[in-house]
Short mmCIF file of C-alpha atoms and ligand atoms in Angstrom, two decimals:
data_model
loop_
_atom_site.label_atom_id
_atom_site.label_comp_id
_atom_site.label_asym_id
_atom_site.label_seq_id
_atom_site.Cartn_x
_atom_site.Cartn_y
_atom_site.Cartn_z
CA UNK A 1 -17.03 -16.11 12.38
CA UNK A 2 -15.44 -18.33 9.73
CA UNK A 3 -11.84 -19.24 10.63
CA UNK A 4 -10.21 -17.65 7.56
CA UNK A 5 -12.12 -14.40 8.06
CA UNK A 6 -11.18 -14.38 11.75
CA UNK A 7 -7.48 -14.76 10.93
CA UNK A 8 -7.57 -12.16 8.11
CA UNK A 9 -9.48 -9.60 10.14
CA UNK A 10 -7.03 -10.04 12.99
CA UNK A 11 -4.44 -8.76 10.48
CA UNK A 12 -2.39 -11.98 10.27
CA UNK A 13 -2.70 -12.61 6.53
CA UNK A 14 -5.26 -12.85 3.72
CA UNK A 15 -8.15 -15.29 3.82
CA UNK A 16 -6.55 -17.36 1.08
CA UNK A 17 -3.28 -17.58 2.97
CA UNK A 18 -5.22 -18.45 6.16
CA UNK A 19 -6.83 -21.38 4.27
CA UNK A 20 -3.38 -22.55 3.14
CA UNK A 21 -2.01 -22.35 6.68
CA UNK A 22 -5.06 -24.19 8.01
CA UNK A 23 -4.80 -27.00 5.48
CA UNK A 24 -1.06 -27.23 6.21
CA UNK A 25 -1.86 -27.90 9.87
CA UNK A 26 -0.40 -24.61 11.09
CA UNK A 27 -3.56 -23.49 12.88
CA UNK A 28 -4.58 -24.66 16.33
CA UNK A 29 -7.87 -24.03 18.07
CA UNK A 30 -8.00 -24.54 21.79
CA UNK A 31 -4.75 -26.49 21.61
CA UNK A 32 -5.78 -28.90 18.82
CA UNK A 33 -4.76 -28.68 15.15
CA UNK A 34 -7.72 -27.56 13.03
CA UNK A 35 -7.56 -28.34 9.31
CA UNK A 36 -11.08 -27.08 8.56
CA UNK A 37 -10.99 -23.64 6.89
CA UNK A 38 -14.78 -23.39 7.38
CA UNK A 39 -14.57 -23.84 11.17
CA UNK A 40 -16.88 -21.37 12.92
CA UNK A 41 -14.81 -19.58 15.58
CA UNK A 42 -16.83 -19.05 18.77
CA UNK A 43 -16.32 -16.51 21.51
CA UNK A 44 -13.69 -17.87 23.89
CA UNK A 45 -11.93 -20.00 21.27
CA UNK A 46 -8.14 -19.61 21.39
CA UNK A 47 -6.74 -19.46 17.85
CA UNK A 48 -3.01 -19.93 17.30
CA UNK A 49 -1.36 -19.52 13.87
CA UNK A 50 2.18 -20.74 13.38
CA UNK A 51 2.69 -20.84 17.15
CA UNK A 52 1.46 -17.27 17.68
CA UNK A 53 -1.84 -16.57 19.45
CA UNK A 54 -4.25 -14.51 17.35
CA UNK A 55 -6.13 -11.77 19.13
CA UNK A 56 -9.84 -11.55 18.43
CA UNK A 57 -10.36 -9.29 15.39
CA UNK A 58 -11.47 -5.72 15.84
CA UNK A 59 -14.17 -4.03 13.76
CA UNK A 60 -12.48 -3.24 10.42
CA UNK A 61 -11.54 0.40 9.95
CA UNK A 62 -10.05 2.17 6.91
CA UNK A 63 -8.12 5.42 6.77
CA UNK A 64 -6.44 7.63 4.15
CA UNK A 65 -3.42 9.51 5.49
CA UNK A 66 -1.51 12.33 3.79
CA UNK A 67 1.98 11.21 4.78
CA UNK A 68 4.56 13.95 5.17
CA UNK A 69 8.22 13.34 4.21
CA UNK A 70 10.33 12.09 7.11
CA UNK A 71 7.89 9.50 8.43
CA UNK A 72 8.56 5.86 7.75
CA UNK A 73 5.97 3.33 6.68
CA UNK A 74 6.47 0.66 9.32
CA UNK A 75 4.71 -0.01 12.57
CA UNK A 76 7.89 0.37 14.63
CA UNK A 77 11.48 1.37 13.94
CA UNK A 78 14.61 0.23 15.72
CA UNK A 79 16.31 3.57 14.95
CA UNK A 80 13.41 5.42 16.61
CA UNK A 81 12.46 7.41 13.50
CA UNK A 82 8.87 8.70 13.49
CA UNK A 83 6.47 6.23 11.93
CA UNK A 84 3.22 6.94 10.10
CA UNK A 85 1.31 5.37 12.97
CA UNK A 86 2.40 8.19 15.27
CA UNK A 87 0.26 10.52 13.11
CA UNK A 88 -2.95 8.63 13.82
CA UNK A 89 -3.46 10.32 17.13
CA UNK A 90 -7.04 9.24 17.86
CA UNK A 91 -7.09 5.79 16.24
CA UNK A 92 -7.24 3.02 18.82
CA UNK A 93 -7.56 0.08 16.38
CA UNK A 94 -4.34 -1.74 15.49
CA UNK A 95 -4.08 -0.55 11.92
CA UNK A 96 -1.12 -0.96 9.62
CA UNK A 97 -0.12 0.56 6.28
CA UNK A 98 -1.30 -0.93 2.99
CA UNK A 99 1.90 -1.11 0.93
CA UNK A 100 4.67 1.41 1.43
CA UNK A 101 5.89 4.90 0.71
CA UNK A 102 9.58 5.50 1.21
CA UNK A 103 10.64 7.91 3.96
CA UNK A 104 11.14 10.91 1.67
CA UNK A 105 7.90 10.42 -0.27
CA UNK A 106 4.75 12.29 0.64
CA UNK A 107 1.11 11.67 -0.05
CA UNK A 108 -1.64 9.11 0.06
CA UNK A 109 -1.20 6.08 2.27
CA UNK A 110 -4.04 3.76 3.22
CA UNK A 111 -4.13 2.15 6.65
CA UNK A 112 -6.44 -0.59 7.88
CA UNK A 113 -6.76 -3.52 10.24
CA UNK A 114 -8.48 -5.54 7.50
CA UNK A 115 -5.87 -8.10 6.45
CA UNK A 116 -7.89 -9.24 3.47
CA UNK A 117 -8.22 -5.84 1.93
CA UNK A 118 -4.61 -5.03 2.60
CA UNK A 119 -3.31 -8.14 0.85
CA UNK A 120 -5.81 -7.66 -1.98
CA UNK A 121 -4.61 -4.10 -2.73
CA UNK A 122 -0.90 -4.62 -2.18
CA UNK A 123 -0.66 -7.90 -4.12
CA UNK A 124 1.29 -7.46 -7.40
CA UNK A 125 -1.33 -9.45 -9.35
CA UNK A 126 -3.96 -6.86 -8.45
CA UNK A 127 -2.70 -4.12 -10.80
CA UNK A 128 -4.17 -1.21 -8.89
CA UNK A 129 -2.86 1.96 -10.56
CA UNK A 130 -1.02 4.35 -8.24
CA UNK A 131 -0.57 7.95 -9.33
CA UNK A 132 2.49 10.02 -8.42
CA UNK A 133 3.48 13.61 -8.92
CA UNK A 134 7.25 13.62 -9.41
CA UNK A 135 9.49 16.68 -9.74
CA UNK A 136 12.69 15.55 -11.41
CA UNK A 137 15.96 17.25 -12.31
CA UNK A 138 16.42 18.54 -15.86
CA UNK A 139 14.25 18.05 -18.92
CA UNK A 140 13.26 14.70 -20.39
CA UNK A 141 13.95 13.87 -24.00
CA UNK A 142 11.39 12.06 -26.14
CA UNK A 143 13.47 8.88 -25.88
CA UNK A 144 13.60 9.11 -22.09
CA UNK A 145 9.83 9.58 -21.89
CA UNK A 146 9.34 6.70 -24.28
CA UNK A 147 11.54 4.48 -22.08
CA UNK A 148 9.67 5.42 -18.91
CA UNK A 149 6.36 4.67 -20.62
CA UNK A 150 7.45 1.36 -22.10
CA UNK A 151 9.43 -0.03 -19.21
CA UNK A 152 12.97 0.47 -17.94
CA UNK A 153 15.64 -1.70 -16.39
CA UNK A 154 15.87 -0.72 -12.72
CA UNK A 155 18.18 -3.55 -11.77
CA UNK A 156 15.50 -6.15 -11.04
CA UNK A 157 14.99 -9.38 -12.95
CA UNK A 158 12.26 -7.80 -15.07
CA UNK A 159 11.88 -4.39 -16.68
CA UNK A 160 9.15 -2.23 -15.20
CA UNK A 161 5.67 -2.66 -16.63
CA UNK A 162 4.33 0.00 -19.00
CA UNK A 163 3.43 3.21 -17.20
CA UNK A 164 1.40 6.33 -17.97
CA UNK A 165 3.75 9.30 -17.93
CA UNK A 166 2.60 12.87 -18.62
CA UNK A 167 4.74 15.99 -18.56
CA UNK A 168 2.81 18.56 -16.54
CA UNK A 169 5.36 21.39 -16.33
CA UNK A 170 8.89 22.24 -17.33
CA UNK A 171 10.50 25.06 -15.37
CA UNK A 172 13.96 26.28 -14.39
CA UNK A 173 15.79 23.05 -15.18
CA UNK A 174 13.27 20.72 -13.62
CA UNK A 175 10.23 18.81 -14.87
CA UNK A 176 7.02 17.91 -13.15
CA UNK A 177 5.64 14.54 -14.23
CA UNK A 178 2.52 12.61 -13.47
CA UNK A 179 3.45 8.94 -13.35
CA UNK A 180 0.92 6.11 -13.03
CA UNK A 181 2.26 2.65 -12.28
CA UNK A 182 0.50 -0.60 -11.56
CA UNK A 183 3.40 -2.28 -9.76
CA UNK A 184 4.72 -1.57 -6.29
CA UNK A 185 8.41 -2.29 -6.39
CA UNK A 186 10.68 -0.76 -3.79
CA UNK A 187 11.29 2.99 -4.52
CA UNK A 188 10.05 2.29 -8.02
CA UNK A 189 9.41 5.83 -9.28
CA UNK A 190 12.78 7.08 -8.02
CA UNK A 191 14.56 4.12 -9.63
CA UNK A 192 12.67 4.51 -12.92
CA UNK A 193 13.64 8.19 -13.13
CA UNK A 194 17.24 7.40 -12.20
CA UNK A 195 17.33 4.73 -14.93
CA UNK A 196 16.73 7.47 -17.52
CA UNK A 197 19.22 9.86 -15.90
CA UNK A 198 17.03 12.07 -13.71
CA UNK A 199 16.94 12.52 -9.93
CA UNK A 200 13.61 12.78 -8.19
CA UNK A 201 13.59 16.02 -6.21
CA UNK A 202 10.10 15.64 -4.80
CA UNK A 203 7.63 12.76 -4.89
CA UNK A 204 4.02 12.70 -3.85
CA UNK A 205 1.42 9.94 -4.29
CA UNK A 206 -1.86 11.52 -5.27
CA UNK A 207 -4.10 8.50 -5.83
CA UNK A 208 -4.47 4.77 -5.36
CA UNK A 209 -6.89 3.54 -8.00
CA UNK A 210 -9.93 5.81 -7.65
CA UNK A 211 -9.05 6.89 -4.08
CA UNK A 212 -7.74 10.44 -4.27
CA UNK A 213 -5.53 12.39 -1.89
CA UNK A 214 -7.64 15.47 -2.67
CA UNK A 215 -7.36 18.35 -0.24
CA UNK A 216 -6.37 16.31 2.81
CA UNK A 217 -3.75 18.38 4.66
CA UNK A 218 -0.30 16.93 5.08
CA UNK A 219 -0.02 14.99 8.33
CA UNK A 220 -3.80 14.53 8.63
CA UNK A 221 -6.07 11.60 7.86
CA UNK A 222 -9.70 10.74 7.21
CA UNK A 223 -11.87 7.66 7.25
CA UNK A 224 -12.59 6.14 3.84
CA UNK A 225 -16.21 6.43 2.76
CA UNK A 226 -18.34 3.24 2.43
CA UNK A 227 -18.18 3.71 -1.36
CA UNK A 228 -14.36 3.90 -1.29
CA UNK A 229 -14.18 0.75 0.87
CA UNK A 230 -16.52 -1.08 -1.49
CA UNK A 231 -14.43 0.08 -4.46
CA UNK A 232 -11.20 -1.20 -2.89
CA UNK A 233 -12.75 -4.58 -2.09
CA UNK A 234 -13.82 -5.00 -5.70
CA UNK A 235 -11.03 -3.39 -7.69
N1 URA B 301 8.07 5.02 -5.77
C1 URA B 301 9.08 5.53 -5.01
O1 URA B 301 10.13 5.82 -5.51
N2 URA B 301 8.84 5.71 -3.71
C2 URA B 301 7.64 5.43 -3.13
O2 URA B 301 7.49 5.62 -1.94
C3 URA B 301 6.63 4.90 -3.94
C4 URA B 301 6.87 4.71 -5.27
#
């Protein structure tokens, strides 16, 4: 297997990053620096990246999880809070989450051991639209909706990129919104709503690009279909 694919499928980084590390002399094979990204890794070769041995890659697997609130999107937690990985009860592959959902947010989370796909989807340049269902306090004025749609200052260097925002329901002093964003800043939807004066009471991600949460029960997961995997690789 080509060296960059080997490193990416082992979950270390993307193929492109693997090429950079290789050309920078950070990759050793059987103890010797290898600066050839096209090197064909053979069974028994010992690959070390940045001083860390790389385990032979597993067969790539892809899952969609319906994350409940209260689970954190990391592989381990020093405060011993439950992680999303603890929900994957019969998955033996060393998968990790693609991007993040904050602890209180529910909904669609992809998990894979395919480093390439993960970096491809999560990279800001990729502009994969993520869809959220947000229940927020109060009612939104036309100006507030306009601001959410056109970009708001959430305290970062740049305003948020334009978003699709639709009011789905207004009831007893709260509003249900569908919000589609193509960025993945930390707690972005909550911060966008706060920037226009509304608190998010409930937040669920319902889609990542064309991959839908659908009727997957909370706390359960499914394998992505070959069509969904193909879509993610090409989106
Ligand atoms: N926006 C948020 O506020 N939280 C998430 O988890 C994802 C998007």
